[in-house]
GROMACS .gro file of C-alpha atoms in nm:
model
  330
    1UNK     CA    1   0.000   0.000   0.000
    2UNK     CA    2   0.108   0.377  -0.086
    3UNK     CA    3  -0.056   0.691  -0.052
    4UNK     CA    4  -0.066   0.941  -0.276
    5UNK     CA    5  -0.254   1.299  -0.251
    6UNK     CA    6  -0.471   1.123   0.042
    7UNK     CA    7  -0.543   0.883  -0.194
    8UNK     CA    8  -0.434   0.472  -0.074
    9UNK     CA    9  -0.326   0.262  -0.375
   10UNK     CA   10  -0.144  -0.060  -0.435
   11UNK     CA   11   0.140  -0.103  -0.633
   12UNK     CA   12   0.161  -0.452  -0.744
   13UNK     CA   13   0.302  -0.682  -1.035
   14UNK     CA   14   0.033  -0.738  -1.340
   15UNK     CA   15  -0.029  -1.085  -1.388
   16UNK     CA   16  -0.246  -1.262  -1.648
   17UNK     CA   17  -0.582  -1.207  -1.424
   18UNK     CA   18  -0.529  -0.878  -1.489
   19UNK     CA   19  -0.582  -0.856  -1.854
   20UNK     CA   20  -0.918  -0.687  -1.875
   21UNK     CA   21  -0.769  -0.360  -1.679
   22UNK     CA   22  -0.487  -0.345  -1.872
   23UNK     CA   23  -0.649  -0.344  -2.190
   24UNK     CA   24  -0.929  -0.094  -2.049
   25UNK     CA   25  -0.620   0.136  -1.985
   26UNK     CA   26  -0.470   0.110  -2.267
   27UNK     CA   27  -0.814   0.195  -2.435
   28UNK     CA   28  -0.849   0.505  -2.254
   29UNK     CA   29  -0.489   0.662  -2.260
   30UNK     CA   30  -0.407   0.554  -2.638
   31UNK     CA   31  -0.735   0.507  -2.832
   32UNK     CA   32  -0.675   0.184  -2.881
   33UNK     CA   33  -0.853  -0.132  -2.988
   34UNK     CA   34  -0.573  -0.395  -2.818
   35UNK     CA   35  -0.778  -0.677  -2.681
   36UNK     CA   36  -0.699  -1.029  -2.545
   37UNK     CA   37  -0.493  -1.156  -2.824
   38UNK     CA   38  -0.291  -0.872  -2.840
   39UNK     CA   39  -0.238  -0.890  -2.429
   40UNK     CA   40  -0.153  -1.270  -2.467
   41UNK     CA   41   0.092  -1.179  -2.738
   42UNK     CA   42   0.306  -0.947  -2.601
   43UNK     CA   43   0.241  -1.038  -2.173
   44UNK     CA   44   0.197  -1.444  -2.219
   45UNK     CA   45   0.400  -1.553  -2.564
   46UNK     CA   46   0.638  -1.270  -2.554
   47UNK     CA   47   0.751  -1.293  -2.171
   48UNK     CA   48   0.617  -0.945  -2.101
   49UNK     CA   49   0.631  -0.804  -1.746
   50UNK     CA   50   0.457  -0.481  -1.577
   51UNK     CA   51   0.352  -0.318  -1.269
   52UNK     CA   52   0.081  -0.154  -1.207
   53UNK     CA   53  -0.103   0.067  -0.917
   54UNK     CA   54  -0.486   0.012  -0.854
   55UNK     CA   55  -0.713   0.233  -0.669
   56UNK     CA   56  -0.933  -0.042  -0.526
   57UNK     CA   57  -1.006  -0.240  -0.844
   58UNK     CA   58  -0.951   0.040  -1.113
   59UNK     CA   59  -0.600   0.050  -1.234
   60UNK     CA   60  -0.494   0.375  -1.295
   61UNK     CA   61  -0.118   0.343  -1.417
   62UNK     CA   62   0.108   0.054  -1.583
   63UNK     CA   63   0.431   0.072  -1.692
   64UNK     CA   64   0.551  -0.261  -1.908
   65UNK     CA   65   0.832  -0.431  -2.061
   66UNK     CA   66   0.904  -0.720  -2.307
   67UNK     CA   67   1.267  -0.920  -2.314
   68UNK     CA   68   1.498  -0.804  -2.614
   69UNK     CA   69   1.865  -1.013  -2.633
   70UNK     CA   70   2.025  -0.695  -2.754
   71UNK     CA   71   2.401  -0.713  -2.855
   72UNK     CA   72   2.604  -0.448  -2.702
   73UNK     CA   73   2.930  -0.408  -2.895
   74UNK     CA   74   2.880  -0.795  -2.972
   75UNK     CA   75   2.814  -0.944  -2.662
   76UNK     CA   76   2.462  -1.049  -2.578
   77UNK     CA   77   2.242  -0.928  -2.316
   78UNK     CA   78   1.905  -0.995  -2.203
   79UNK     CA   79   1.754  -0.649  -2.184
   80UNK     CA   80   1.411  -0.537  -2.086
   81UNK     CA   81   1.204  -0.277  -2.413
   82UNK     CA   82   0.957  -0.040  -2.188
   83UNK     CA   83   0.643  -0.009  -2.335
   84UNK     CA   84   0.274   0.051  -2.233
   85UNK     CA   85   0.372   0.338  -2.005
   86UNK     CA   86   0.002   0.401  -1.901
   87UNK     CA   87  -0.165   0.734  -1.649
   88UNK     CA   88  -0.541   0.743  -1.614
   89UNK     CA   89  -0.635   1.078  -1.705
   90UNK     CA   90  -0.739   1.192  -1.399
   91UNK     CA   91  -0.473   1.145  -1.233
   92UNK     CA   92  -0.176   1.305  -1.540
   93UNK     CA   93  -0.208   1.625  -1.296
   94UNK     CA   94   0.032   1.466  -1.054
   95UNK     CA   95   0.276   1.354  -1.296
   96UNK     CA   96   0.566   1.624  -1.191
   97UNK     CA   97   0.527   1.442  -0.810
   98UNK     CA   98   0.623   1.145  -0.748
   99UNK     CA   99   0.271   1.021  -0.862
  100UNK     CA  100   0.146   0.696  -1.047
  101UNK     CA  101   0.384   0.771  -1.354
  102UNK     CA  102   0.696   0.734  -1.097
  103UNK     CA  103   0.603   0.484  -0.882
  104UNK     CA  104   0.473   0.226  -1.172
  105UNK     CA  105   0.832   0.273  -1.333
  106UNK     CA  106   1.052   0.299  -1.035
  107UNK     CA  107   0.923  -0.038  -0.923
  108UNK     CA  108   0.938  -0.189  -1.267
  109UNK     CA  109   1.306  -0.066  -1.285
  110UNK     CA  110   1.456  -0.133  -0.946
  111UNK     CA  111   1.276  -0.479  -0.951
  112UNK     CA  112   1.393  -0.633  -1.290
  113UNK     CA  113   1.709  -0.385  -1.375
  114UNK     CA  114   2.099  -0.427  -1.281
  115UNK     CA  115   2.319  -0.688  -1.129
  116UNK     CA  116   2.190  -0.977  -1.009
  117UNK     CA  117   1.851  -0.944  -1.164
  118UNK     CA  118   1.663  -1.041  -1.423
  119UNK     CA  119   1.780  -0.788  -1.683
  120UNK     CA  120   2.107  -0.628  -1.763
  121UNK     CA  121   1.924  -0.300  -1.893
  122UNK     CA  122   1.628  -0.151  -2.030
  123UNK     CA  123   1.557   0.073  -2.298
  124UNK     CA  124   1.219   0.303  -2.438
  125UNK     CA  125   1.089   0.526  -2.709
  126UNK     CA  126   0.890   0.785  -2.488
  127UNK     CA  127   0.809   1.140  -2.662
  128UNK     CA  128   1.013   1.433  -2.586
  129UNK     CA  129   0.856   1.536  -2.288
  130UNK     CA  130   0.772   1.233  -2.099
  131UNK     CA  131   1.207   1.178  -2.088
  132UNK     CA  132   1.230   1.502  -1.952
  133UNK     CA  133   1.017   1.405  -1.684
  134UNK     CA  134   1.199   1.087  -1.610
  135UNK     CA  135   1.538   1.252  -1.602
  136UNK     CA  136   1.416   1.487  -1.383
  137UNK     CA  137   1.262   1.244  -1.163
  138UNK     CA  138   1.595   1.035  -1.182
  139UNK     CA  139   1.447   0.760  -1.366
  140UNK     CA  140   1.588   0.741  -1.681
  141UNK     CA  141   1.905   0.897  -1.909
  142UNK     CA  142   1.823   1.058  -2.206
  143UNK     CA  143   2.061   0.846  -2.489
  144UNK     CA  144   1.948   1.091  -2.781
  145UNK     CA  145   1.683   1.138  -3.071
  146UNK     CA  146   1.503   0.892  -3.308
  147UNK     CA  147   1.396   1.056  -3.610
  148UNK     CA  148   1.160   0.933  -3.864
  149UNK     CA  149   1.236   0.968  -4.182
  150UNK     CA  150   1.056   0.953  -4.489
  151UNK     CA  151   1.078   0.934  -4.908
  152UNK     CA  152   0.806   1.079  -5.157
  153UNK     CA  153   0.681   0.864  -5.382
  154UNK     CA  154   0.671   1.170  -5.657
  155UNK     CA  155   0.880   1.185  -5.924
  156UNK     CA  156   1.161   0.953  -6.094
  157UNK     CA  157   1.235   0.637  -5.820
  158UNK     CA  158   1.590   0.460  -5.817
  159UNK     CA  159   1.630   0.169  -6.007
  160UNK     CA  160   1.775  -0.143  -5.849
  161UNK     CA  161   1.928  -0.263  -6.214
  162UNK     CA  162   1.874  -0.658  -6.348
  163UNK     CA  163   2.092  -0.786  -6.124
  164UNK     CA  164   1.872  -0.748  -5.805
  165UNK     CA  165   1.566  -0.907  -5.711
  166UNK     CA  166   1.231  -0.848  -5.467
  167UNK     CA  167   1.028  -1.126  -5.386
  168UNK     CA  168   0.762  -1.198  -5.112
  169UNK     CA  169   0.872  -1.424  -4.855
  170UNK     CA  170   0.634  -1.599  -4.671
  171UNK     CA  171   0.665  -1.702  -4.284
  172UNK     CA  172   0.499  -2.026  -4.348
  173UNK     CA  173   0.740  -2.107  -4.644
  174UNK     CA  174   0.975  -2.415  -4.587
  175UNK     CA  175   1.284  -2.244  -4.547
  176UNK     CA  176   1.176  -1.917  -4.369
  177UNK     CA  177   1.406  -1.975  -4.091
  178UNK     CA  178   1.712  -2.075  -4.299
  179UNK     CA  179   1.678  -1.769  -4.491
  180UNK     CA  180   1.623  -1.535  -4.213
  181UNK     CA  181   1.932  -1.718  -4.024
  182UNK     CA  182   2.185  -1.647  -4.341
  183UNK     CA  183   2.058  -1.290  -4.376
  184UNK     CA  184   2.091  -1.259  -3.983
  185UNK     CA  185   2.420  -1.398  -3.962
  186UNK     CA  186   2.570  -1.123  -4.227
  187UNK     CA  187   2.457  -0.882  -4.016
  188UNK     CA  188   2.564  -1.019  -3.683
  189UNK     CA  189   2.933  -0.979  -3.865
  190UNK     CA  190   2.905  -0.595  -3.814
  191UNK     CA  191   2.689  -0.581  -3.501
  192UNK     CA  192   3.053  -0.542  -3.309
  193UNK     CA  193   3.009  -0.149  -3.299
  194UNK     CA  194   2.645  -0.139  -3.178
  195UNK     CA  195   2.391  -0.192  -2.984
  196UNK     CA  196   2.150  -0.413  -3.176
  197UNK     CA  197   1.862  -0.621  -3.104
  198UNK     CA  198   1.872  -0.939  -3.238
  199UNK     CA  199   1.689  -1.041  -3.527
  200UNK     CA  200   1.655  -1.432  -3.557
  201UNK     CA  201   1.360  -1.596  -3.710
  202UNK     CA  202   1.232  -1.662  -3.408
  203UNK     CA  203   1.264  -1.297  -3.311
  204UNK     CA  204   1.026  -1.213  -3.686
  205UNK     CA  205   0.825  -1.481  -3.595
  206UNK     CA  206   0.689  -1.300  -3.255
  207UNK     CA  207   0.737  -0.940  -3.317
  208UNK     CA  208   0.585  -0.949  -3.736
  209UNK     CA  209   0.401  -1.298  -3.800
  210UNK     CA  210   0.249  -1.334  -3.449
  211UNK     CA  211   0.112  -1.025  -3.359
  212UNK     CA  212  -0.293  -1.011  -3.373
  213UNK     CA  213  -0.343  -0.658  -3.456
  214UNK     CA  214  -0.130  -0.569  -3.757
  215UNK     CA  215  -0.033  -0.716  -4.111
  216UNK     CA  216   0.290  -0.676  -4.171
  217UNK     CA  217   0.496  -0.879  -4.512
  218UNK     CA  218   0.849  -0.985  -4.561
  219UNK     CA  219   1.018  -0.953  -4.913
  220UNK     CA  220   1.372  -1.063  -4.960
  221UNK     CA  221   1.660  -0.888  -5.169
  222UNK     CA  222   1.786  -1.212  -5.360
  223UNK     CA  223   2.030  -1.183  -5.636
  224UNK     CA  224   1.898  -1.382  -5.939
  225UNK     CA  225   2.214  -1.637  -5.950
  226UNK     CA  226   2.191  -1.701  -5.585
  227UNK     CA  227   1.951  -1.915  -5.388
  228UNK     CA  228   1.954  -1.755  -5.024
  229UNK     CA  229   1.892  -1.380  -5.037
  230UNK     CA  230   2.115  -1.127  -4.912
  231UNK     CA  231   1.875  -0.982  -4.607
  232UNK     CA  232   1.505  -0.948  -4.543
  233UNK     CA  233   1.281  -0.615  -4.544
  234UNK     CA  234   0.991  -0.579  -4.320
  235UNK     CA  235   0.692  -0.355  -4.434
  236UNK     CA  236   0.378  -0.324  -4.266
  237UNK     CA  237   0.108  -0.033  -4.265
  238UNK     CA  238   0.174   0.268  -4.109
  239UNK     CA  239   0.057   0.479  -3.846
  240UNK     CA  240   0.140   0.823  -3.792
  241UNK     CA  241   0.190   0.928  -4.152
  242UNK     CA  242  -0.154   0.785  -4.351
  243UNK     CA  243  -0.088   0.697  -4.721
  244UNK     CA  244   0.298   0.628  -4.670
  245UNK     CA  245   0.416   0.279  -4.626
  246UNK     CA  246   0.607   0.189  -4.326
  247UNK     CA  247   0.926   0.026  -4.352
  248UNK     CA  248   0.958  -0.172  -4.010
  249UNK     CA  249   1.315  -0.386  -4.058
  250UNK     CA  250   1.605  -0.488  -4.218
  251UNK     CA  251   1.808  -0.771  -4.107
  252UNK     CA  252   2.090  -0.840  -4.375
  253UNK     CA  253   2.401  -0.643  -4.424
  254UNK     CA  254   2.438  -0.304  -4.319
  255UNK     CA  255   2.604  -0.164  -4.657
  256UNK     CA  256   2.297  -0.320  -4.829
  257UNK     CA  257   2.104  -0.027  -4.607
  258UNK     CA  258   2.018   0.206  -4.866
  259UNK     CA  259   1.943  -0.061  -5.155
  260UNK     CA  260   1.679  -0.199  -4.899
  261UNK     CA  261   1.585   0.113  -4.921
  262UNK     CA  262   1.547   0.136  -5.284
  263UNK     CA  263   1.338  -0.185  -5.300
  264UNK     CA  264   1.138  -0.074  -4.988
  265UNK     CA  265   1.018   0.299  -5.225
  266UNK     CA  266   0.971   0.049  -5.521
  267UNK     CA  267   0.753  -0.194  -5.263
  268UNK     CA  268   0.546   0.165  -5.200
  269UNK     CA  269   0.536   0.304  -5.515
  270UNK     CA  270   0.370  -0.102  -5.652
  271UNK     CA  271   0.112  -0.085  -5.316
  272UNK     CA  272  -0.037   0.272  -5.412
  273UNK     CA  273   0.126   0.448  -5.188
  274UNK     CA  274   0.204   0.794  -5.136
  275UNK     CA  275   0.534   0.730  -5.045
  276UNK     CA  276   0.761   0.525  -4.741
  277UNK     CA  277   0.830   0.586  -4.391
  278UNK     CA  278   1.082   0.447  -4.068
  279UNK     CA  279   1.218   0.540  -3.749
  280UNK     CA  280   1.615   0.594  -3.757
  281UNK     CA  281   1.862   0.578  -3.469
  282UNK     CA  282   2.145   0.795  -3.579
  283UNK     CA  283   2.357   0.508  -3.667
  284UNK     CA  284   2.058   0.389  -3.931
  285UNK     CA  285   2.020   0.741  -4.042
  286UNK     CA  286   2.390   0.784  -4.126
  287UNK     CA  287   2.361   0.506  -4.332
  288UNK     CA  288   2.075   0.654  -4.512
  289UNK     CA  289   2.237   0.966  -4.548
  290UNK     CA  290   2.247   0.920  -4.975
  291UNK     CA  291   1.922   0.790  -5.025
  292UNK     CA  292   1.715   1.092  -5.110
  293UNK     CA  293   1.522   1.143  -4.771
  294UNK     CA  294   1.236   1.383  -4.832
  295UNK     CA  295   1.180   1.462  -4.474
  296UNK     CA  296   1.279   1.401  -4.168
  297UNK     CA  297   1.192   1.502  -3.772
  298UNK     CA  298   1.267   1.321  -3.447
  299UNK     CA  299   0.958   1.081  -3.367
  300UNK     CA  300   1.104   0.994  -3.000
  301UNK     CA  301   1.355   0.997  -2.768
  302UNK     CA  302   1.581   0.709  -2.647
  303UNK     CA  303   1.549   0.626  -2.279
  304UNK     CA  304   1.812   0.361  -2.036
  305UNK     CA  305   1.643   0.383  -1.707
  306UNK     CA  306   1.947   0.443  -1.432
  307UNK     CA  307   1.871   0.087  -1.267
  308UNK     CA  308   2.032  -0.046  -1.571
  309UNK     CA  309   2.364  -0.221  -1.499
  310UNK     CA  310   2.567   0.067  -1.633
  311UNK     CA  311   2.705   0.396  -1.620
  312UNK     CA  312   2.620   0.713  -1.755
  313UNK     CA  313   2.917   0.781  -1.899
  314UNK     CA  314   2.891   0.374  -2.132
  315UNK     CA  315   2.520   0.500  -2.188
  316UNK     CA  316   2.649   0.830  -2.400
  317UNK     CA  317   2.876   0.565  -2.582
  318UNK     CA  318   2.600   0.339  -2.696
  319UNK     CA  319   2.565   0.356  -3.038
  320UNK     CA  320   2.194   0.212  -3.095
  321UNK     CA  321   2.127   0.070  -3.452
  322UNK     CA  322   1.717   0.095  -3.435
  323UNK     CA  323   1.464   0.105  -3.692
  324UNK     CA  324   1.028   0.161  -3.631
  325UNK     CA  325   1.076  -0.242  -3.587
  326UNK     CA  326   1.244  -0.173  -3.245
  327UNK     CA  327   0.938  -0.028  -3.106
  328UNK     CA  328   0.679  -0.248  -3.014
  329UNK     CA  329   0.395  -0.024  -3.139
  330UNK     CA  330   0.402   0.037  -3.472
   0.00000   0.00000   0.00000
């Protein structure tokens, strides 16, 4: 039990029982239309864990996580990806105390976060405002921008030439996993200098093929005398810019960046639409630096919270390589 503003509250771990709140939350604070599928595929088949605080039976906040093996500088960790950071809206007004937003998160962190525990370290997409509040709180770090970037579909499009080619890969064909495991493994070569999530076929299986409430397609960048493709692209629809395709992934080699990109504006141009879209660490957008990019603003902020087993100091040194894929939203 806590009190906050007079007000008694428990702060407890969510558990499966508590699937009907959460989703009623999640209704309320993001308009959305989650529902039991969608809790049993990210808090049951993906490993996800949260706290939350009730007010008798209503819960009023939630902050989540799901398990990401993320390689940092090429040795793998088991790292926690915050998500569903949830306030009831009547009770935002406290959010500059230490109200619902910091005790949900505080708990989450010191619980799972750090040596000895469950996770070496955790990382978030919150807005820009919402990371000023947790750094002032003493929550989080603030590891820099994520920008989204996007490509019009007007005028003339690149041309990959005859000697590349875009097909549609299915997740139920044969050799799904093989190919996703040769693409991975090329880019595993170069993952030495960053800090990247893994992307295994088990990995695209949860995050893109099992997930209840979005369509999302895999094509693979093949060239014609070769039988395993190069890497994989991951498009899906998208949500904060209607009419432009959303380019989720790439697992493959990270030279081969900006010809996924090429093949990712052909893949919008073919579906109608107005033109493609993705999230870019700086690491991705360097790499995407040539590729014509039409516009571009920061869609997020990166947050470690502090309980993370490291320093400030090998925070600022991170050098994320993170796409839209990375979030577990879009």
């Amino acid at each position: 039990m806590l009190e906050i503003a007079g007000t008694v509250f428990t702060l407890r771990d969510v558990g499966p029982s508590d699937c009907t709140a959460v989703l009623g939350l999640h209704r309320r604070v993001f308009g959305s239309t989650v529902d039991a599928a969608w809790f049993d595929w990210k808090y049951r088949h993906g490993g996800g864990e949260a706290v939350g605080l009730w007010q008798g039976n209503e819960l009023v906040a939630h902050c989540g996580g799901t398990p990401r093996t993320v390689l940092h500088h090429g040795r793998p960790a088991r790292d926690l990806q915050i998500g569903d950071v949830m306030v009831a809206p009547e009770w935002r007004g406290v959010l500059r105390r230490r109200g619902p937003f910091y005790h949900v998160s505080e708990r989450l962190y010191s619980s799972r976060l750090g040596p000895a525990k469950d996770f070496f370290a955790a990382f978030g997409f919150p807005n820009e405002r919402h990371l000023r509040l947790a750094v002032k709180m003493g929550l989080s770090w603030d590891s820099g921008p994520v920008e989204a970037l996007s490509w019009s579909g007007t005028g003339a499009l690149p041309r990959p030439g005859w000697s590349w080619r875009a097909e549609t890969l299915a997740v139920d064909h044969p050799e799904f996993d093989r190919r996703v495991t040769h693409a991975w493994s090329a880019m595993q070569q170069e993952a030495g200098r960053y800090s990247m999530g893994v992307r295994d076929a088990a990995y695209l299986r949860w995050r893109f093929a099992m997930r209840p409430d979005q369509a999302y397609r895999f094509v693979q960048l093949r060239r014609p005398w070769q039988r395993l493709p190069c890497g994989v692209v991951v498009l899906g629809p998208t949500v904060a810019a209607p009419n432009y395709l959303q380019w989720l992934d790439w697992v493959g080699p990270l030279a081969l960046l900006p010809m996924a990109c090429t093949l990712a504006r052909l893949e919008a141009a073919r579906s109608g639409s107005a033109g493609l879209t993705t999230w870019a660490s700086p690491a991705v957008a360097r790499r995407l630096a040539e590729t014509g990019v039409t516009q571009r603003s920061v869609a997020a902020v990166l947050g470690v919270p502090k309980a993370s087993d490291m320093t400030e100091e090998q925070v600022q040194h991170l050098d994320w390589w993170l796409m839209a894929g990375d979030t577990d939203f879009l």
